[in-house]
PDB file of C-alpha atoms in Angstrom:
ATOM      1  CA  UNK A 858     110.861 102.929 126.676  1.00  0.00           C
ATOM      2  CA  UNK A 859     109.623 100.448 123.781  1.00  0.00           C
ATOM      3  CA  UNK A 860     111.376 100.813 120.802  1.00  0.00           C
ATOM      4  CA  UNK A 861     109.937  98.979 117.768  1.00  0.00           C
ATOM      5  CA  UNK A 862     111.597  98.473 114.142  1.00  0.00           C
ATOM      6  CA  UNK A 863     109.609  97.327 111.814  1.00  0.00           C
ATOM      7  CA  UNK A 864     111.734  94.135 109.930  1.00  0.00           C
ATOM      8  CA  UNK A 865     110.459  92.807 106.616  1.00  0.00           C
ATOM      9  CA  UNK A 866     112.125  90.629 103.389  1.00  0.00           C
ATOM     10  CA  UNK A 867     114.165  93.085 101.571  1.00  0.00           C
ATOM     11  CA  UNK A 868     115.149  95.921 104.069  1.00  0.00           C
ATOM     12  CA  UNK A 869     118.258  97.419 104.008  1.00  0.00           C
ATOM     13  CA  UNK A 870     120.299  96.233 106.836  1.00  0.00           C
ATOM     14  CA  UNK A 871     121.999  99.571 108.303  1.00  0.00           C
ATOM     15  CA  UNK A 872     118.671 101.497 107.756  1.00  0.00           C
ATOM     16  CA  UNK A 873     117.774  99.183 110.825  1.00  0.00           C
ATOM     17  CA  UNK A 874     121.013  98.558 112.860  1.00  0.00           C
ATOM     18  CA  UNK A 875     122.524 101.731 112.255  1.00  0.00           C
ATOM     19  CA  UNK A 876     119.152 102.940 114.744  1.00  0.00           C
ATOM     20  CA  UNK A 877     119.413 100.297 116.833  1.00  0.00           C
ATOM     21  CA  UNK A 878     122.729 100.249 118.135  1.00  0.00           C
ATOM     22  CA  UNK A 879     122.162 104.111 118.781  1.00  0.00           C
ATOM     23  CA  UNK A 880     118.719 103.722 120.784  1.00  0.00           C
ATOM     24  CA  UNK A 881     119.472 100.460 122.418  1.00  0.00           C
ATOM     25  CA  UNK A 882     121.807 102.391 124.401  1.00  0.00           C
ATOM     26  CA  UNK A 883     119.616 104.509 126.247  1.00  0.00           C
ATOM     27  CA  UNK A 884     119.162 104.026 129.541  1.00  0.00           C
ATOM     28  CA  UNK A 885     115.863 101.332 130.068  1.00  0.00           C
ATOM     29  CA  UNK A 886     115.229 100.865 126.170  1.00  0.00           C
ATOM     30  CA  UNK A 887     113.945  97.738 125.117  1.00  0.00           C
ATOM     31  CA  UNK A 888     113.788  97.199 121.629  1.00  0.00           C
ATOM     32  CA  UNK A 889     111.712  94.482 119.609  1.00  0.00           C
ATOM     33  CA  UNK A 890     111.985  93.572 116.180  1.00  0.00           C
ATOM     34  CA  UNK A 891     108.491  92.770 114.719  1.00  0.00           C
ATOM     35  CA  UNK A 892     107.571  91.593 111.337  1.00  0.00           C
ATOM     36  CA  UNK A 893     104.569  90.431 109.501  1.00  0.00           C
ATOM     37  CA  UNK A 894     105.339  86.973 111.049  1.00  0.00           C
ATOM     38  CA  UNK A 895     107.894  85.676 113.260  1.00  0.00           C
ATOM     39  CA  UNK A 896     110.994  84.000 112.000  1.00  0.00           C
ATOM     40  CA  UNK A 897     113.836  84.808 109.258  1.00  0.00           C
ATOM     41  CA  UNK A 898     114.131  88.065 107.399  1.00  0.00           C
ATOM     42  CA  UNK A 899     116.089  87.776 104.435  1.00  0.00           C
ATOM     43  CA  UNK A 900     117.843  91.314 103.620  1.00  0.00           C
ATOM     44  CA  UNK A 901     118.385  93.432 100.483  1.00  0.00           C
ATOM     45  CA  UNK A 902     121.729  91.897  99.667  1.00  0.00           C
ATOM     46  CA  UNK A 903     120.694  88.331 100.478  1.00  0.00           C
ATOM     47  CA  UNK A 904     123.529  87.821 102.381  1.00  0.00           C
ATOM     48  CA  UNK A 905     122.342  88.707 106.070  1.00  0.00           C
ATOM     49  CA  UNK A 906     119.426  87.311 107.518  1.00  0.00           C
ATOM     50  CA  UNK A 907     117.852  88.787 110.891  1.00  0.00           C
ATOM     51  CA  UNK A 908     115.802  86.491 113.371  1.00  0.00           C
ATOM     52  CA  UNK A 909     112.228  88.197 114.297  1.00  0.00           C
ATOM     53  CA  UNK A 910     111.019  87.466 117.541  1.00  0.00           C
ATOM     54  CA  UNK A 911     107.779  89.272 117.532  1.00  0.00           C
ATOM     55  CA  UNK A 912     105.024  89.209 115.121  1.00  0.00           C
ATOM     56  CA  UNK A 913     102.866  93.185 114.409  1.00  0.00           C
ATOM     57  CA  UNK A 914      99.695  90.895 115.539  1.00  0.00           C
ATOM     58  CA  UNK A 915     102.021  90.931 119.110  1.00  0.00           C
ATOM     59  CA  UNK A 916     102.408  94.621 119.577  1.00  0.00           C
ATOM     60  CA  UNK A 917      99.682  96.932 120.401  1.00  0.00           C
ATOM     61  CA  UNK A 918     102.069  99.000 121.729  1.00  0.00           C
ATOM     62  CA  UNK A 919     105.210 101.630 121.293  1.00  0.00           C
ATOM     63  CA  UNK A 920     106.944 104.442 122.923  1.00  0.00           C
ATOM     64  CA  UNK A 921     108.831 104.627 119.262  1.00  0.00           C
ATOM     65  CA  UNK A 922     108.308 103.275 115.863  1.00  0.00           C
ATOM     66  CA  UNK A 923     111.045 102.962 113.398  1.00  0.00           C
ATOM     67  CA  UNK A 924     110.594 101.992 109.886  1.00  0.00           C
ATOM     68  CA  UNK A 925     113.421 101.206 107.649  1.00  0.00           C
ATOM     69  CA  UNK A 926     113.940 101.142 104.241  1.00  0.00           C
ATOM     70  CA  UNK A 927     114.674  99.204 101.154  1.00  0.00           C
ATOM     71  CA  UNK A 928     116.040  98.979  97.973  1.00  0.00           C
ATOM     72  CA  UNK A 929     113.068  98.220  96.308  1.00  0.00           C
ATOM     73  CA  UNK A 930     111.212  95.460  99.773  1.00  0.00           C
ATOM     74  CA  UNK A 931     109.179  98.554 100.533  1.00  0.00           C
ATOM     75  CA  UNK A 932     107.098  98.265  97.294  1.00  0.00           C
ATOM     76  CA  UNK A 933     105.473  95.423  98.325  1.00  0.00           C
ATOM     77  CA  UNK A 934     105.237  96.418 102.098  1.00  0.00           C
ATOM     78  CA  UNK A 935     102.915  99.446 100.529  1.00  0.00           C
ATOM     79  CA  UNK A 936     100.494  97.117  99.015  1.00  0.00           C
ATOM     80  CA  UNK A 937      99.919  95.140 102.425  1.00  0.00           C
ATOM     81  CA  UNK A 938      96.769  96.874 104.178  1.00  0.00           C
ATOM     82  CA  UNK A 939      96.863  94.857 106.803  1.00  0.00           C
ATOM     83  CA  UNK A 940     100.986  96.190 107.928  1.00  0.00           C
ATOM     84  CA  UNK A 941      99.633  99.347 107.349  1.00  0.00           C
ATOM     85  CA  UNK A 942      96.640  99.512 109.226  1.00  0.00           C
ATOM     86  CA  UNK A 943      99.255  98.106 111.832  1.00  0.00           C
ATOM     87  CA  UNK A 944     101.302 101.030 111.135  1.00  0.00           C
ATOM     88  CA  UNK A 945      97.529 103.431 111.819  1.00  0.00           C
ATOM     89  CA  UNK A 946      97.195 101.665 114.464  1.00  0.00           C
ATOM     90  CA  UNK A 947     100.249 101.709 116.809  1.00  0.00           C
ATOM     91  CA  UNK A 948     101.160 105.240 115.346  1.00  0.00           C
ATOM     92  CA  UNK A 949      98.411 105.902 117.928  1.00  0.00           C
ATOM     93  CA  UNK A 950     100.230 105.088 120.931  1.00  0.00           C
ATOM     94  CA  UNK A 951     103.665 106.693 119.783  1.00  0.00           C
ATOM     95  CA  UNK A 952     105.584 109.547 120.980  1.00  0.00           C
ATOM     96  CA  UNK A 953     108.082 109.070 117.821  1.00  0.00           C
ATOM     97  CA  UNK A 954     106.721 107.733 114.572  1.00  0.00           C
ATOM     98  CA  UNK A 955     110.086 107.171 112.252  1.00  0.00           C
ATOM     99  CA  UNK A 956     111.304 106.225 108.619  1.00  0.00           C
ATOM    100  CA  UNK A 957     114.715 105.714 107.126  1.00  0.00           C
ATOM    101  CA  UNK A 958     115.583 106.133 103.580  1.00  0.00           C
ATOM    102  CA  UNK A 959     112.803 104.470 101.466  1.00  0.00           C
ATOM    103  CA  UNK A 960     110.805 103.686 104.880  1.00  0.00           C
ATOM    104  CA  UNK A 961     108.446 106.914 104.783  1.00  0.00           C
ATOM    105  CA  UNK A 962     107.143 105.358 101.619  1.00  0.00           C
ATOM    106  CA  UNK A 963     105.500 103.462 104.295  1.00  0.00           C
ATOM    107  CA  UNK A 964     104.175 106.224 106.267  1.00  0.00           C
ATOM    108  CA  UNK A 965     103.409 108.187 103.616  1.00  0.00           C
ATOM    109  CA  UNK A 966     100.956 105.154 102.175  1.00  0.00           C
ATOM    110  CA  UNK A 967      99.606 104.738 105.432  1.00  0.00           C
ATOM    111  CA  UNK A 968      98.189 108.586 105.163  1.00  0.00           C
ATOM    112  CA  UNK A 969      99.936 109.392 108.175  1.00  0.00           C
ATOM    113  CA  UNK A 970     102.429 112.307 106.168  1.00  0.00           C
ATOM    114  CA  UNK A 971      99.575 113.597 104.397  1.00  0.00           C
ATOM    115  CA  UNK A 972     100.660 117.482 103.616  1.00  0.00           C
ATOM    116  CA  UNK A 973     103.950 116.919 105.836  1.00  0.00           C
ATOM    117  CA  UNK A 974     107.470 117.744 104.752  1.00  0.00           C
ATOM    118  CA  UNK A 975     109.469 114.556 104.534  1.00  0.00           C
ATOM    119  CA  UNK A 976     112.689 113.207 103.402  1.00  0.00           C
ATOM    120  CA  UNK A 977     113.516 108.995 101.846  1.00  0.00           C
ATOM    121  CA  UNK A 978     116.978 108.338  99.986  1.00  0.00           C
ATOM    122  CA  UNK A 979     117.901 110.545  96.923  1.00  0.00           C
ATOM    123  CA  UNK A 980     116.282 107.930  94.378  1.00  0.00           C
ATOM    124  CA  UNK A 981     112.770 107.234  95.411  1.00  0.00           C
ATOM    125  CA  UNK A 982     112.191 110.344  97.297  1.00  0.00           C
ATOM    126  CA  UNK A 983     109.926 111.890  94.724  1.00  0.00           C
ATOM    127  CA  UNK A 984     107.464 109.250  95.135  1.00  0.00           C
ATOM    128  CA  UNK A 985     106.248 110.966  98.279  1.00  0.00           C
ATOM    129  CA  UNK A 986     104.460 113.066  96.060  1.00  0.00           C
ATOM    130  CA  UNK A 987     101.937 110.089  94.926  1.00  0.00           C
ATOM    131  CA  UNK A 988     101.281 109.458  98.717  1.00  0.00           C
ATOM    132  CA  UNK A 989     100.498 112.857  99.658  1.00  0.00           C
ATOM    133  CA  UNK A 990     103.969 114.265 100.859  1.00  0.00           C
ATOM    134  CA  UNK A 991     105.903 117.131 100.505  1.00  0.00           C
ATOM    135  CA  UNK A 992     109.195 115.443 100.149  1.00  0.00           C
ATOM    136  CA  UNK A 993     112.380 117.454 100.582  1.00  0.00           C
ATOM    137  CA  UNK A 994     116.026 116.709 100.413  1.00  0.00           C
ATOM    138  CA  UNK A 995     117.226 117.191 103.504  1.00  0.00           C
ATOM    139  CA  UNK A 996     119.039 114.557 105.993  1.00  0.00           C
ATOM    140  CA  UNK A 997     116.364 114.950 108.847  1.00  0.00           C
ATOM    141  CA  UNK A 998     113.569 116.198 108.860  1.00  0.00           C
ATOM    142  CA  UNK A 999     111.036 116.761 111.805  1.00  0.00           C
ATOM    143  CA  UNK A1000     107.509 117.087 111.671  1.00  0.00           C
ATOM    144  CA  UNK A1001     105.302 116.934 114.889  1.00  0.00           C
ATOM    145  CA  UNK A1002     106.021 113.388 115.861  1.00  0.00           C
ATOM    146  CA  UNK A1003     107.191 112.516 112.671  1.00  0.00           C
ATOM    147  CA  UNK A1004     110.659 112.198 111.772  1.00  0.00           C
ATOM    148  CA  UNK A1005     112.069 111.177 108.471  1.00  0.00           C
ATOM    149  CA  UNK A1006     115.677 110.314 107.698  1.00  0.00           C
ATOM    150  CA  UNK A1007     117.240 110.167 104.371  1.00  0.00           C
ATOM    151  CA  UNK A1008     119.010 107.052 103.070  1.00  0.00           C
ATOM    152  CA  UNK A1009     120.841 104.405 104.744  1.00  0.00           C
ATOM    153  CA  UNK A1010     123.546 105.848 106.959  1.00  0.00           C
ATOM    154  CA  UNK A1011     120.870 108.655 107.609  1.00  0.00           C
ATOM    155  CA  UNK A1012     119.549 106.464 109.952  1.00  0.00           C
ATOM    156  CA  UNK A1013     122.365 107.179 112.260  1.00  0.00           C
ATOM    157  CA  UNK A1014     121.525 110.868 112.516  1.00  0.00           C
ATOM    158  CA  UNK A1015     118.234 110.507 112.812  1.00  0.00           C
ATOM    159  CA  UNK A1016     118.542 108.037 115.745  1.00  0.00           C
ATOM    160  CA  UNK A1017     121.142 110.447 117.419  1.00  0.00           C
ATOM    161  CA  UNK A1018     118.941 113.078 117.140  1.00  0.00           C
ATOM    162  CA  UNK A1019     115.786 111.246 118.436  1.00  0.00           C
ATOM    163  CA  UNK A1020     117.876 110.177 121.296  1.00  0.00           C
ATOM    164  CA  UNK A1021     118.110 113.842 122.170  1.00  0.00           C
ATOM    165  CA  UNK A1022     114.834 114.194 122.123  1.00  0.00           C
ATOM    166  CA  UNK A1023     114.003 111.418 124.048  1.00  0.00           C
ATOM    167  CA  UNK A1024     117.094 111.110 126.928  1.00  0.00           C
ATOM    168  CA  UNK A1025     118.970 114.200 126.680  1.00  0.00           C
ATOM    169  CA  UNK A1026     121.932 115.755 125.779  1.00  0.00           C
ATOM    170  CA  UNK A1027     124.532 114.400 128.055  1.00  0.00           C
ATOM    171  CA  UNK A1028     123.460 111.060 127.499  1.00  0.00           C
ATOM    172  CA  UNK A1029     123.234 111.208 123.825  1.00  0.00           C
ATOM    173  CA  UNK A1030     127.042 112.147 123.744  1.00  0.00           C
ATOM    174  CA  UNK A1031     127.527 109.559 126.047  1.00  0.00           C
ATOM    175  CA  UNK A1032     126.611 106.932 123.347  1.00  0.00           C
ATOM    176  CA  UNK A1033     127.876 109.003 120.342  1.00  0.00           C
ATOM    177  CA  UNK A1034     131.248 108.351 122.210  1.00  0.00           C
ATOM    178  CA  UNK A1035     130.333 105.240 123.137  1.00  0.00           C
ATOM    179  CA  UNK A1036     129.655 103.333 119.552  1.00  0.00           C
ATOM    180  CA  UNK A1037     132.576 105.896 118.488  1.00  0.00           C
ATOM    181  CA  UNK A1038     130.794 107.592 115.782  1.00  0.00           C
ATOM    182  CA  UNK A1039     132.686 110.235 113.987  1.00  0.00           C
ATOM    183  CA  UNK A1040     132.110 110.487 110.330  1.00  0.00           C
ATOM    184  CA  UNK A1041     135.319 111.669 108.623  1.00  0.00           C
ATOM    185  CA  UNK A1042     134.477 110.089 104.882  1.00  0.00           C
ATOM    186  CA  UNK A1043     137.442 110.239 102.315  1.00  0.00           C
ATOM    187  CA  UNK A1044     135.052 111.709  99.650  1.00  0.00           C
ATOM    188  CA  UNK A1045     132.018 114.578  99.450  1.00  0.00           C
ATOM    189  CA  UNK A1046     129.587 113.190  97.861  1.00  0.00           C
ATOM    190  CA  UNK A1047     127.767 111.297 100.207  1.00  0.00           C
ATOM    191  CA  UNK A1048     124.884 114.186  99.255  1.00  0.00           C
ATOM    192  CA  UNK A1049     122.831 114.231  95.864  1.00  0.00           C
ATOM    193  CA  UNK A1050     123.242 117.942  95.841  1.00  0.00           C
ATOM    194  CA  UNK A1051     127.094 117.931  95.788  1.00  0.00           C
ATOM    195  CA  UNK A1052     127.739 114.389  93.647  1.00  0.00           C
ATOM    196  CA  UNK A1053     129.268 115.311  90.062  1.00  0.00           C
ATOM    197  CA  UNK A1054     127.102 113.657  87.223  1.00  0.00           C
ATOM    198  CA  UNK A1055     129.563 110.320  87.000  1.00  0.00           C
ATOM    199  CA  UNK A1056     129.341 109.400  90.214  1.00  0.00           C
ATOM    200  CA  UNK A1057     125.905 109.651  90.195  1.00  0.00           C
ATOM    201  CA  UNK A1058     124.678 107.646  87.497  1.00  0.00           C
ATOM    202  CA  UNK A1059     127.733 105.293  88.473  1.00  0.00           C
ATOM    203  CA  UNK A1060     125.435 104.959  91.435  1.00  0.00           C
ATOM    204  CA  UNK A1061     122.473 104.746  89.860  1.00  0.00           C
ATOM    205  CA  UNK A1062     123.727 101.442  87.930  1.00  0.00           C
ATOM    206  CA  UNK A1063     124.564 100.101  91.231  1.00  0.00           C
ATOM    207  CA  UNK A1064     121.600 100.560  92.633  1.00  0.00           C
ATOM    208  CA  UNK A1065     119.412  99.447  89.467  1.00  0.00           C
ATOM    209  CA  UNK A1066     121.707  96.025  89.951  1.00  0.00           C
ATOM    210  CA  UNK A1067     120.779  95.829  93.843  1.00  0.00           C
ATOM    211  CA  UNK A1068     116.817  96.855  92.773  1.00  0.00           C
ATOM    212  CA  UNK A1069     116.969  93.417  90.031  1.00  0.00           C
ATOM    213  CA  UNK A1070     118.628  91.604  92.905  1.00  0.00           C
ATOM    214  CA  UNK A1071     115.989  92.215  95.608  1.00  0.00           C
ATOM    215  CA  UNK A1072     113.266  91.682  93.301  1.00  0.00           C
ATOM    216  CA  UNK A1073     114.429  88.408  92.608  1.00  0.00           C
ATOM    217  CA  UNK A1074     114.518  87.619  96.035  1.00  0.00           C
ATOM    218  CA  UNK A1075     111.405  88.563  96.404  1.00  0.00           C
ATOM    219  CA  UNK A1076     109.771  86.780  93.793  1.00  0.00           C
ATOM    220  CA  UNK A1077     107.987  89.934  92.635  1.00  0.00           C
ATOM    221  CA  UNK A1078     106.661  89.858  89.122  1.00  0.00           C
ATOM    222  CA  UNK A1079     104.143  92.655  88.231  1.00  0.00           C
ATOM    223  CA  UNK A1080     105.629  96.129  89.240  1.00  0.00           C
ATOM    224  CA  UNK A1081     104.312 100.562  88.862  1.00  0.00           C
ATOM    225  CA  UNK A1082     105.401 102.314  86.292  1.00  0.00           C
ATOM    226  CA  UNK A1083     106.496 104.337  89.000  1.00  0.00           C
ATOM    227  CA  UNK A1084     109.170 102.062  90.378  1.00  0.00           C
ATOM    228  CA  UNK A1085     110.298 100.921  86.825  1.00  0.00           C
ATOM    229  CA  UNK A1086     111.093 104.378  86.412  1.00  0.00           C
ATOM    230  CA  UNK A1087     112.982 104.817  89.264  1.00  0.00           C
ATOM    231  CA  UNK A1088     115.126 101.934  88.576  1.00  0.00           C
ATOM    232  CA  UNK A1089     116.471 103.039  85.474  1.00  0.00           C
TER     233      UNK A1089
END
């Protein structure tokens, strides 16, 4: 089974490890980061840098596509026809077409969640209006082919459940067990619907701080309405 995750300047780290070390555990996955060109991919925090072997002009070809998100990396990723006719393209060979958190932004301006139910991380999620989806707050959410995860750690479920889908029950436990993942958080309010008011807009500043980060990074200059909004 070929698994490929979409890497790009910007992305959130766990919205493409946390998937990873879930799916590279089934039995006869093989899993190949691609990018827009081969070589370093510099990550939201600018801390962690990932190593792509594989450029999207390399791969014609996947059993399972996973996008991941960004904090604010998947703005420009939207604008780039060419990764999105990519997207078109190999979304044609695909059993499982996949986003996490801000990564359906991608999907959705590729056209291929036109009039679909999706899901993206609390913040942005609203912006899958403006590409033609029906975006709902929910952790996972299924479609045909097309599965959406909320943010970050979302990715997690969402690659739990695809392994279901894809090798099984037993087996899926089997590497549930085996990367020892069982959630017990000290708080509740890793949801939007059950955060109190401070801790979200305590949030919100942190993630306005990581947004002015990543666009420095990314040497971005002119930006939507849209995502000036959702920064604030």
């Amino acid at each position: 089974m070929k698994i490929v995750i979409y890497m790009y300047n910007g992305v959130t780290m766990l919205d493409a490890i946390g998937p990873y070390e879930v799916l590279r555990n089934i039995t006869d996955a093989e899993i190949l980061l691609a990018g827009e060109k081969k070589g370093a991919v510099t990550a939201d925090s600018g801390f962690v840098d990932v190593n792509v072997k594989y450029s999207i002009q390399e791969i014609q070809q996947a059993d399972i596509l996973i996008i991941p998100g960004s904090t604010i990396g998947f703005v420009e990723e939207m604008k780039k026809e060419h990764v999105l006719e990519w997207i078109r393209e190999l979304d044609k060979s695909t059993r499982w077409t996949v986003s996490v958190c801000s990564g359906s932004m991608l999907l959705a301006s590729a056209g291929l969640l036109n009039g679909l139910k999706a899901t993206s991380h609390w913040k942005p999620i609203n912006l899958l209006k403006e590409y033609g989806a029906v975006p709902v707050r929910e952790r996972i959410v299924e479609q045909g082919k097309y599965i959406t995860a909320a943010g970050v750690s979302a990715g997690i479920d969402m690659a739990l459940h695809l392994s279901n889908l894809a090798a099984g029950e037993e087996e899926t436990k089997a590497i549930q067990l085996a990367i020892e993942y069982d959630p017990q958080p000290p708080f509740d309010s890793g949801d939007f619907s059950g955060a109190d008011v401070k801790t979200i807009q305590i949030a919100e500043k942190k993630l306005a701080k990581d947004a002015k980060k990543s666009l420095g990074l990314l040497g971005m200059i002119k930006h939507s309405k849209s995502i000036l909004k959702m920064m604030k």
